[in-house]
PDB file of N, CA, C and O in Angstrom:
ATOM      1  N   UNK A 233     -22.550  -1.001   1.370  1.00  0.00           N
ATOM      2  CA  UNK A 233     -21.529  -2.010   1.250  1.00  0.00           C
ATOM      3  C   UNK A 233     -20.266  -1.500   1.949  1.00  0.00           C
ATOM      4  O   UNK A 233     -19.885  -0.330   1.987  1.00  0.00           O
ATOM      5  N   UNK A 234     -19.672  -2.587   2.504  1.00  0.00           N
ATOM      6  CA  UNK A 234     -18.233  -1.857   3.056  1.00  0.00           C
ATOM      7  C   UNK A 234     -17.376  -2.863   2.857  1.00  0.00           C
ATOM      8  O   UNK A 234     -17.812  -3.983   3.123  1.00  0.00           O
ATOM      9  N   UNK A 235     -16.127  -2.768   2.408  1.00  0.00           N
ATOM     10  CA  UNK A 235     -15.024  -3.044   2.156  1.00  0.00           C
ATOM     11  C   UNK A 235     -13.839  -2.761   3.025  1.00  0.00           C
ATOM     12  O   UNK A 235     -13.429  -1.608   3.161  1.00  0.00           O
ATOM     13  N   UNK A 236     -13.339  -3.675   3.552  1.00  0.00           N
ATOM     14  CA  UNK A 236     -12.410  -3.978   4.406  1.00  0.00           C
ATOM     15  C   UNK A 236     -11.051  -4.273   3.819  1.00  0.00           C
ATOM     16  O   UNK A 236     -10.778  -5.383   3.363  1.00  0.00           O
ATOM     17  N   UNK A 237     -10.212  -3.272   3.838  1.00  0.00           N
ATOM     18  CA  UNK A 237      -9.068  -3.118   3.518  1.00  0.00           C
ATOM     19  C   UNK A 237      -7.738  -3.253   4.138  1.00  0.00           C
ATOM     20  O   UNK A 237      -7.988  -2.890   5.287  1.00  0.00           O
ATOM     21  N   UNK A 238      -6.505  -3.539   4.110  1.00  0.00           N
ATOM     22  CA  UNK A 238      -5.137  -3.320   4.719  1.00  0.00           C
ATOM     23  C   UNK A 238      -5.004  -2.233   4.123  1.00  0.00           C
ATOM     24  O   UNK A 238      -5.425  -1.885   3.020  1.00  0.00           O
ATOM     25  N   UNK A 239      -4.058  -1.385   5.315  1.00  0.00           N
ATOM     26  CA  UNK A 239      -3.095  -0.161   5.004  1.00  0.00           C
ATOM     27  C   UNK A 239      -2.377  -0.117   3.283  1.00  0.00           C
ATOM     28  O   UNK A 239      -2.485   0.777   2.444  1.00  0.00           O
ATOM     29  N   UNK A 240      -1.766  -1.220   3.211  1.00  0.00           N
ATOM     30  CA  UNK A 240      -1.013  -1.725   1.922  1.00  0.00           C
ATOM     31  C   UNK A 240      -2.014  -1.911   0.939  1.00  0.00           C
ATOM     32  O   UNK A 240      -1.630  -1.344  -0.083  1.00  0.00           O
ATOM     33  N   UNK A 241      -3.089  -2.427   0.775  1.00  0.00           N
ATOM     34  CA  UNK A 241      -4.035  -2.399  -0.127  1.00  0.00           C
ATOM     35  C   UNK A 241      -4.629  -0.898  -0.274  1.00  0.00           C
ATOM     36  O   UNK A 241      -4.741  -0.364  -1.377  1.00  0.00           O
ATOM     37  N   UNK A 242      -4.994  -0.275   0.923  1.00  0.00           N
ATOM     38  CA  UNK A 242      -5.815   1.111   0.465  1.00  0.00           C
ATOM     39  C   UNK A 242      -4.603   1.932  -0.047  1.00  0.00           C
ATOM     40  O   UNK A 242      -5.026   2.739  -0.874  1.00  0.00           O
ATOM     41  N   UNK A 243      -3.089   2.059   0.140  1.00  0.00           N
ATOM     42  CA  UNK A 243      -2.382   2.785   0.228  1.00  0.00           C
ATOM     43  C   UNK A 243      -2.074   2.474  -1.702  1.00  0.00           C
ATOM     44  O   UNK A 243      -1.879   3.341  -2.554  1.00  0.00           O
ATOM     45  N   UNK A 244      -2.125   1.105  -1.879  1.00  0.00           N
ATOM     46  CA  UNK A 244      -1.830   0.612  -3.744  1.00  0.00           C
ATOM     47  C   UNK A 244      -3.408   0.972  -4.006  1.00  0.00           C
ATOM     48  O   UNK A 244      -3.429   1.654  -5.031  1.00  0.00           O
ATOM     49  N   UNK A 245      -4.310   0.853  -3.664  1.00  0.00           N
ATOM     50  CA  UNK A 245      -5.375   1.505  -4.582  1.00  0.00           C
ATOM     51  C   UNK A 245      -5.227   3.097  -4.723  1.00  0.00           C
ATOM     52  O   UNK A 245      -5.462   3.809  -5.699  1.00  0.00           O
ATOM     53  N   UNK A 246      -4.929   3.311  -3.904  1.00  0.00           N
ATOM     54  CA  UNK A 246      -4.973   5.223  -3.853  1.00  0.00           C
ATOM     55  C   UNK A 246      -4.239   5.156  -5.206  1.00  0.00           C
ATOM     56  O   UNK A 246      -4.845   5.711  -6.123  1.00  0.00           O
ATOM     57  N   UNK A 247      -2.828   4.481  -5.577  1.00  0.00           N
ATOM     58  CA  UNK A 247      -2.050   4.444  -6.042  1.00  0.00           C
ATOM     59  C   UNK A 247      -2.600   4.353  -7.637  1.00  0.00           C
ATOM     60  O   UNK A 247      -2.268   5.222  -8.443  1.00  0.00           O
ATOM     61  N   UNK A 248      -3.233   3.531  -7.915  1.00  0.00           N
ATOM     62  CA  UNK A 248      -3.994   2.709  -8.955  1.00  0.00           C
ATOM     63  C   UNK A 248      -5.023   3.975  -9.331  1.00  0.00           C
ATOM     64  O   UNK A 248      -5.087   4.364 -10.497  1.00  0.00           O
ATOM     65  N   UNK A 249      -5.813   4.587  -8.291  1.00  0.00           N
ATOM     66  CA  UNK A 249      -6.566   5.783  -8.662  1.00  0.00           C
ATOM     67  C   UNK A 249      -5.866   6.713  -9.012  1.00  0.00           C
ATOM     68  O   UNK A 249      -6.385   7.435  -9.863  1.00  0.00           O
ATOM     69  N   UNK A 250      -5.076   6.925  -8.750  1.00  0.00           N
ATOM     70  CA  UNK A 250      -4.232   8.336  -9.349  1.00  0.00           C
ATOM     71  C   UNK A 250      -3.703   8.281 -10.712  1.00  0.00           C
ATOM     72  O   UNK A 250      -3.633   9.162 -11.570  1.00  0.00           O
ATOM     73  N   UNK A 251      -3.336   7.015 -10.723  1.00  0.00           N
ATOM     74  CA  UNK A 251      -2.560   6.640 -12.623  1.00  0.00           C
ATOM     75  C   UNK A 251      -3.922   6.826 -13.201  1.00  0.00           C
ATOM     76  O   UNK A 251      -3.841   7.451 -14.258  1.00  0.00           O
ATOM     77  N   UNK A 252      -5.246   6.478 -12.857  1.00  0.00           N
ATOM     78  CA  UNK A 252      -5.984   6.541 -13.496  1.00  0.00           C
ATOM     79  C   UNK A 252      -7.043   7.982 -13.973  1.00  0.00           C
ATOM     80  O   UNK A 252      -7.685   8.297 -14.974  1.00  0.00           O
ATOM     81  N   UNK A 253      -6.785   8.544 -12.696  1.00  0.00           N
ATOM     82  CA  UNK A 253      -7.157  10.072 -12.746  1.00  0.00           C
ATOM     83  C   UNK A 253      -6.095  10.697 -13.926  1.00  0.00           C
ATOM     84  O   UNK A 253      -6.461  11.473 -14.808  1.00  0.00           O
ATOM     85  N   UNK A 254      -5.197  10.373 -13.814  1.00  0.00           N
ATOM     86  CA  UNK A 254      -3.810  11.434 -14.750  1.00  0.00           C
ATOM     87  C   UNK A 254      -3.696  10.736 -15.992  1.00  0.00           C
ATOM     88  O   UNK A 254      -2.954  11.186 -16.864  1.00  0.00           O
ATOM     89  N   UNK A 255      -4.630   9.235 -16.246  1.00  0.00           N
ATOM     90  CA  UNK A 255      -4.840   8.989 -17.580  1.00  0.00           C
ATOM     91  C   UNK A 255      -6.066  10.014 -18.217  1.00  0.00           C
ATOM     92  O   UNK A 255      -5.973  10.857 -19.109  1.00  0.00           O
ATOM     93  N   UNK A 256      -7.171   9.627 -17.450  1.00  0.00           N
ATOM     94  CA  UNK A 256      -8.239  10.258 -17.822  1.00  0.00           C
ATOM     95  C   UNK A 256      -8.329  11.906 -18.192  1.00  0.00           C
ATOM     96  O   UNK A 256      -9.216  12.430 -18.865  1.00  0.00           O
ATOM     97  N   UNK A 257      -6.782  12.807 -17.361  1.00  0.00           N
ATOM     98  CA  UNK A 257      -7.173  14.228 -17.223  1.00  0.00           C
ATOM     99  C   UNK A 257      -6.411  14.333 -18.909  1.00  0.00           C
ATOM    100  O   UNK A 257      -6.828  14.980 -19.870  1.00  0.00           O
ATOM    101  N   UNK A 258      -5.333  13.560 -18.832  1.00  0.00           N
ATOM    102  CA  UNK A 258      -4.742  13.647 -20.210  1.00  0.00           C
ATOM    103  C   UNK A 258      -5.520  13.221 -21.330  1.00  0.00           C
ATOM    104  O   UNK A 258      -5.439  13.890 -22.360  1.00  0.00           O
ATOM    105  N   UNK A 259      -6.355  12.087 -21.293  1.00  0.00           N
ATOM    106  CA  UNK A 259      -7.390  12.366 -22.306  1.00  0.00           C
ATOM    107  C   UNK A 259      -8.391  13.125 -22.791  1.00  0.00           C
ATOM    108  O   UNK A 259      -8.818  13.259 -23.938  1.00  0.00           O
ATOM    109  N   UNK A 260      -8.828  13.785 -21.370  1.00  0.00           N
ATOM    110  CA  UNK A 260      -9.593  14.862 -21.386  1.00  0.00           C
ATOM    111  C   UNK A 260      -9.526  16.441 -22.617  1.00  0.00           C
ATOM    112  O   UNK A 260     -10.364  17.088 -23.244  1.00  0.00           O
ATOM    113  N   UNK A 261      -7.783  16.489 -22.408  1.00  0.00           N
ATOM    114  CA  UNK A 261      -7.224  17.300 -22.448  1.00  0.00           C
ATOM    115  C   UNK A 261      -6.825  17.632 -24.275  1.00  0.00           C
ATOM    116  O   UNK A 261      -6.664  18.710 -24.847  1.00  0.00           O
ATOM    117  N   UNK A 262      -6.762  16.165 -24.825  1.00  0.00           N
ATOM    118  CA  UNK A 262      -6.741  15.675 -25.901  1.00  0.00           C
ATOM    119  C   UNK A 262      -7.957  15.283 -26.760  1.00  0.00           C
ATOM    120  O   UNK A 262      -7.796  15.014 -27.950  1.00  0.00           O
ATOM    121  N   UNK A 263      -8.951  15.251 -26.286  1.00  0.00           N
ATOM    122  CA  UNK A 263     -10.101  14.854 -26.945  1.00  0.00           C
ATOM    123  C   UNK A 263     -11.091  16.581 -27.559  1.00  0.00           C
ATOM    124  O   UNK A 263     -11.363  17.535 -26.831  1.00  0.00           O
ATOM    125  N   UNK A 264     -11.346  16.468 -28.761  1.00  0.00           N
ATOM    126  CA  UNK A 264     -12.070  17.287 -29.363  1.00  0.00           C
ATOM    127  C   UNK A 264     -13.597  16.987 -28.840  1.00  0.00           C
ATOM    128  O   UNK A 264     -14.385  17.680 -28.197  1.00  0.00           O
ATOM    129  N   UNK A 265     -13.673  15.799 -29.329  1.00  0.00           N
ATOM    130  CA  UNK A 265     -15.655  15.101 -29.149  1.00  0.00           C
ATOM    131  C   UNK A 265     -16.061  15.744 -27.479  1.00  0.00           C
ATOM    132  O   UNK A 265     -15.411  15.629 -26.440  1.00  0.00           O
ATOM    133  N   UNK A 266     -17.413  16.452 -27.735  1.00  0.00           N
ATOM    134  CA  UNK A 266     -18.242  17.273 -26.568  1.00  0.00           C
ATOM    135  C   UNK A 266     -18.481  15.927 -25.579  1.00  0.00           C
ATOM    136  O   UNK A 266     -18.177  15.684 -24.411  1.00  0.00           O
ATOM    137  N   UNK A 267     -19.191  15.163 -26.656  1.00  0.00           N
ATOM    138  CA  UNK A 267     -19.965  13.871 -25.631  1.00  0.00           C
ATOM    139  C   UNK A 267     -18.746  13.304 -24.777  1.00  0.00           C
ATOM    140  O   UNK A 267     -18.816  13.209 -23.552  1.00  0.00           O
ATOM    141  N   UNK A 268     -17.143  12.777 -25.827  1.00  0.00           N
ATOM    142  CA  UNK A 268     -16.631  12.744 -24.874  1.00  0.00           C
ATOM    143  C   UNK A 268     -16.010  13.406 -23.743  1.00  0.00           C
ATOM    144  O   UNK A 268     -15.672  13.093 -22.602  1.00  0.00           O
ATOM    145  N   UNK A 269     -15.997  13.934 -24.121  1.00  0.00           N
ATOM    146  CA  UNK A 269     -15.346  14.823 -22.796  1.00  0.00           C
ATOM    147  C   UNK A 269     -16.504  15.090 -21.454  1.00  0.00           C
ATOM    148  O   UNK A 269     -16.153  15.488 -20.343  1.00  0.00           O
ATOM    149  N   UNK A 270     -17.830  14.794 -21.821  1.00  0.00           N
ATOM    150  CA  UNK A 270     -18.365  14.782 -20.798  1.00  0.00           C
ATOM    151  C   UNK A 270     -18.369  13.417 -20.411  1.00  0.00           C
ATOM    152  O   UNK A 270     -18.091  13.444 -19.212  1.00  0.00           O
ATOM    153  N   UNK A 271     -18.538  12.187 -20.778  1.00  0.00           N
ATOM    154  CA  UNK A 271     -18.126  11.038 -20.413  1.00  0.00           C
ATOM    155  C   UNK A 271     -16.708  11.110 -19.834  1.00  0.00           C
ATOM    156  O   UNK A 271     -16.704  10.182 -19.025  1.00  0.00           O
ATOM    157  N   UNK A 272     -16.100  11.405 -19.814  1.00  0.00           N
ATOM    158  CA  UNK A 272     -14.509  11.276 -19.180  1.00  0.00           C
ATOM    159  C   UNK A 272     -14.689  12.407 -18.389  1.00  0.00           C
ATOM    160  O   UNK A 272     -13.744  12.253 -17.615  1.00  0.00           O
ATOM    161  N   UNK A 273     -15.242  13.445 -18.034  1.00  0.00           N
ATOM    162  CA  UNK A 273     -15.427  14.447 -16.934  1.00  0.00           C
ATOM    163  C   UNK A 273     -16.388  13.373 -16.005  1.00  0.00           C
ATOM    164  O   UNK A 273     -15.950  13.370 -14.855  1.00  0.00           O
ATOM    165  N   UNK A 274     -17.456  12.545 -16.144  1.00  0.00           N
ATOM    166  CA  UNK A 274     -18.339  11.955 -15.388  1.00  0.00           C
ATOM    167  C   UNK A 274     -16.994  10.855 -14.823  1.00  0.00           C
ATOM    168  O   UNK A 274     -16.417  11.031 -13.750  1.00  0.00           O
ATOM    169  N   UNK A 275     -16.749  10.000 -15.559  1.00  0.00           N
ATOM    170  CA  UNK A 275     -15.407   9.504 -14.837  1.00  0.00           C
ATOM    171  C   UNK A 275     -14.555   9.708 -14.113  1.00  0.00           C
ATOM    172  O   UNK A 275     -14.141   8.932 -13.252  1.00  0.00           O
ATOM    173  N   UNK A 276     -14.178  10.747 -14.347  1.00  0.00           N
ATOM    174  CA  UNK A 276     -13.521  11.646 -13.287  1.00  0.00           C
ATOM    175  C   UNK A 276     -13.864  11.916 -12.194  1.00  0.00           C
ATOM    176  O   UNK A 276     -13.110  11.524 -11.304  1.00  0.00           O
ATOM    177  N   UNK A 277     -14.972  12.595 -11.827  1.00  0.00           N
ATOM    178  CA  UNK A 277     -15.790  12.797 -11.123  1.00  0.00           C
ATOM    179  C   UNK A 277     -16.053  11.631 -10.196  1.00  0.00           C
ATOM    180  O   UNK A 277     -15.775  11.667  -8.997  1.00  0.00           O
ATOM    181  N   UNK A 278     -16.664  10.478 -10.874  1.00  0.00           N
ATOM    182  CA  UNK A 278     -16.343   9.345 -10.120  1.00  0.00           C
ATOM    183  C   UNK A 278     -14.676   8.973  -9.368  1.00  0.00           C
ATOM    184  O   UNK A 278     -14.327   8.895  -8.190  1.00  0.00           O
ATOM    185  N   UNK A 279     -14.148   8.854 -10.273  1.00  0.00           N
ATOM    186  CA  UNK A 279     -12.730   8.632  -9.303  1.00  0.00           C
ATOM    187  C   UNK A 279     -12.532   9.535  -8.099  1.00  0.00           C
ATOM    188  O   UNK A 279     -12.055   9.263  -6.997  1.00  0.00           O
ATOM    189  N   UNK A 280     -13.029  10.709  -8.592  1.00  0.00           N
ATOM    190  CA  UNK A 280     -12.815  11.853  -7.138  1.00  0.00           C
ATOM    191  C   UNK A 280     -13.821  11.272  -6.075  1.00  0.00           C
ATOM    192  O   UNK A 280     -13.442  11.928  -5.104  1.00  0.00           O
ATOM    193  N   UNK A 281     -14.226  10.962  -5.888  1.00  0.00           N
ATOM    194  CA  UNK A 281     -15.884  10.322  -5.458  1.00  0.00           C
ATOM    195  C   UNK A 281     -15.036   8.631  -4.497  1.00  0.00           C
ATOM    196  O   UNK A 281     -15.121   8.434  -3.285  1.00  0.00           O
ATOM    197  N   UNK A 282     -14.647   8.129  -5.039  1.00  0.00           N
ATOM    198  CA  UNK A 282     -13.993   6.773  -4.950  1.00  0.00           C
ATOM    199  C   UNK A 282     -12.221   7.391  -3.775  1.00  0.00           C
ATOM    200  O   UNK A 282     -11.942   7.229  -2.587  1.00  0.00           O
ATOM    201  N   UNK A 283     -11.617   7.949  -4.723  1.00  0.00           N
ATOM    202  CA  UNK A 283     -10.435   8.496  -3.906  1.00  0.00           C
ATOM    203  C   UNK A 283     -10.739   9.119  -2.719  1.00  0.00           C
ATOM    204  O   UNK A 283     -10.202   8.485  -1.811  1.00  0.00           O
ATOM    205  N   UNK A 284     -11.527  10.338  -2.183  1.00  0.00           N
ATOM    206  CA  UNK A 284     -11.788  10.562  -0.968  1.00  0.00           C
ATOM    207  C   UNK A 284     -12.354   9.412  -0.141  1.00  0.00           C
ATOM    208  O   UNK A 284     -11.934   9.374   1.015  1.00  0.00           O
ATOM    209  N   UNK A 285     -12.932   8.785  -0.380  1.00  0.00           N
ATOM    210  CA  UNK A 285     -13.703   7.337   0.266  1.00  0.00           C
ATOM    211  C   UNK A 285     -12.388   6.846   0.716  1.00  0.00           C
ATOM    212  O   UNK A 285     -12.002   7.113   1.855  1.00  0.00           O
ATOM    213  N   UNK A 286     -11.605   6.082  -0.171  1.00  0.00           N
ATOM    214  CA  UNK A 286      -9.876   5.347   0.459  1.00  0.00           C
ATOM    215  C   UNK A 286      -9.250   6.833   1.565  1.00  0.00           C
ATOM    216  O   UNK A 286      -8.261   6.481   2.208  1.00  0.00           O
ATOM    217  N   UNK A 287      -9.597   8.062   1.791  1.00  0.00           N
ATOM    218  CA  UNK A 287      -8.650   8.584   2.328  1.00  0.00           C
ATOM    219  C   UNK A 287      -7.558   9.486   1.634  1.00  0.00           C
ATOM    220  O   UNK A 287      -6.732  10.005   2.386  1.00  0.00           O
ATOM    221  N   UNK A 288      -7.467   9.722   0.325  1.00  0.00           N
ATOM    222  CA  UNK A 288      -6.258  10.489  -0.322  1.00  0.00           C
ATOM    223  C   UNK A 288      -7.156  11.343  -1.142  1.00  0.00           C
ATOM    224  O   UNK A 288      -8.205  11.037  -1.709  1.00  0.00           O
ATOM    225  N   UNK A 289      -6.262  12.952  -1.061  1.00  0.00           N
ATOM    226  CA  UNK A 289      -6.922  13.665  -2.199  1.00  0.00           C
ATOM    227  C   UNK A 289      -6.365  13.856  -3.503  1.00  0.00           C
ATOM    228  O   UNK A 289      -5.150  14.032  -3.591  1.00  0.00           O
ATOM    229  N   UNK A 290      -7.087  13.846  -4.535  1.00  0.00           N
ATOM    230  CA  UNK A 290      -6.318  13.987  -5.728  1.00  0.00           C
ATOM    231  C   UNK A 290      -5.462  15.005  -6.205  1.00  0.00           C
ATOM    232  O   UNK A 290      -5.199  16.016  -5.555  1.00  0.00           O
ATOM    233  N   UNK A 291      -4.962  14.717  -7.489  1.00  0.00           N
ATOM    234  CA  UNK A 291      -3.813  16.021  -7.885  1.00  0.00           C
ATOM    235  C   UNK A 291      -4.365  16.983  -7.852  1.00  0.00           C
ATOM    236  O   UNK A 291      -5.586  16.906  -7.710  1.00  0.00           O
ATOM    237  N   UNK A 292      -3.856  18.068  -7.944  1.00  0.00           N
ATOM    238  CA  UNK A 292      -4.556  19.248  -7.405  1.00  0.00           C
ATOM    239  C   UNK A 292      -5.063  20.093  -8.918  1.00  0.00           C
ATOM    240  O   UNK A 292      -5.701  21.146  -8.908  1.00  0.00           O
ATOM    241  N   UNK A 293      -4.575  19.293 -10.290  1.00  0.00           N
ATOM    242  CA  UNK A 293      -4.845  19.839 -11.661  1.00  0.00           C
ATOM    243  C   UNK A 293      -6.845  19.208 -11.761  1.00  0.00           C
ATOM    244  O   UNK A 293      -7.223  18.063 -11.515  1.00  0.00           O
ATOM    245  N   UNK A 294      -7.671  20.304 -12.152  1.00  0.00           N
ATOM    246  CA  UNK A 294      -9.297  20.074 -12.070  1.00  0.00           C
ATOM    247  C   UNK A 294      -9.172  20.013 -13.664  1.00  0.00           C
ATOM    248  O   UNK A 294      -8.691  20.975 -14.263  1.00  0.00           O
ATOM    249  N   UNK A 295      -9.698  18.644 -14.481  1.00  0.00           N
ATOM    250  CA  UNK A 295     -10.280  18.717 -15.297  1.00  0.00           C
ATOM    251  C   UNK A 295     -11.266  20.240 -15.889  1.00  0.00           C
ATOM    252  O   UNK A 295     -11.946  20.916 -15.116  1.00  0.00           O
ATOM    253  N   UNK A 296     -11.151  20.478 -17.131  1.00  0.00           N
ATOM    254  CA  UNK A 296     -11.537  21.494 -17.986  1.00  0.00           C
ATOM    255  C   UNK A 296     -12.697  21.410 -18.818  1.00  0.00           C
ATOM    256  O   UNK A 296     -12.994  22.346 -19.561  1.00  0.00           O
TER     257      UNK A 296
END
């Protein structure tokens, strides 16, 4: 599949991925439960996966 983007659209998604990476690392970070934290590491993972695709690399803090 390919998706055809404007500068301004890939540049606000990058944007949109990152709030969402720095939600997820902070939950990460906060969560006791094993299962979750591997569910929100697989998420993660995905977003990293999704963000290089648009072109931007993520924060440079690696989930734990």
């Amino acid at each position: 599949m390919t998706l055809d983007v404007s500068e301004q659209e890939r540049d606000f998604l990058s944007e949109v991925l990152e709030a969402k990476y720095a939600s997820l690392l902070h939950e990460l970070h906060h969560t006791d439960t094993r299962e979750y934290k591997d569910l929100l590491k697989q998420k993660i993972g995905l977003l990293e996966g999704l963000r290089s695709k648009v072109g931007a690399p993520l924060s440079a803090e690696t989930p734990s």
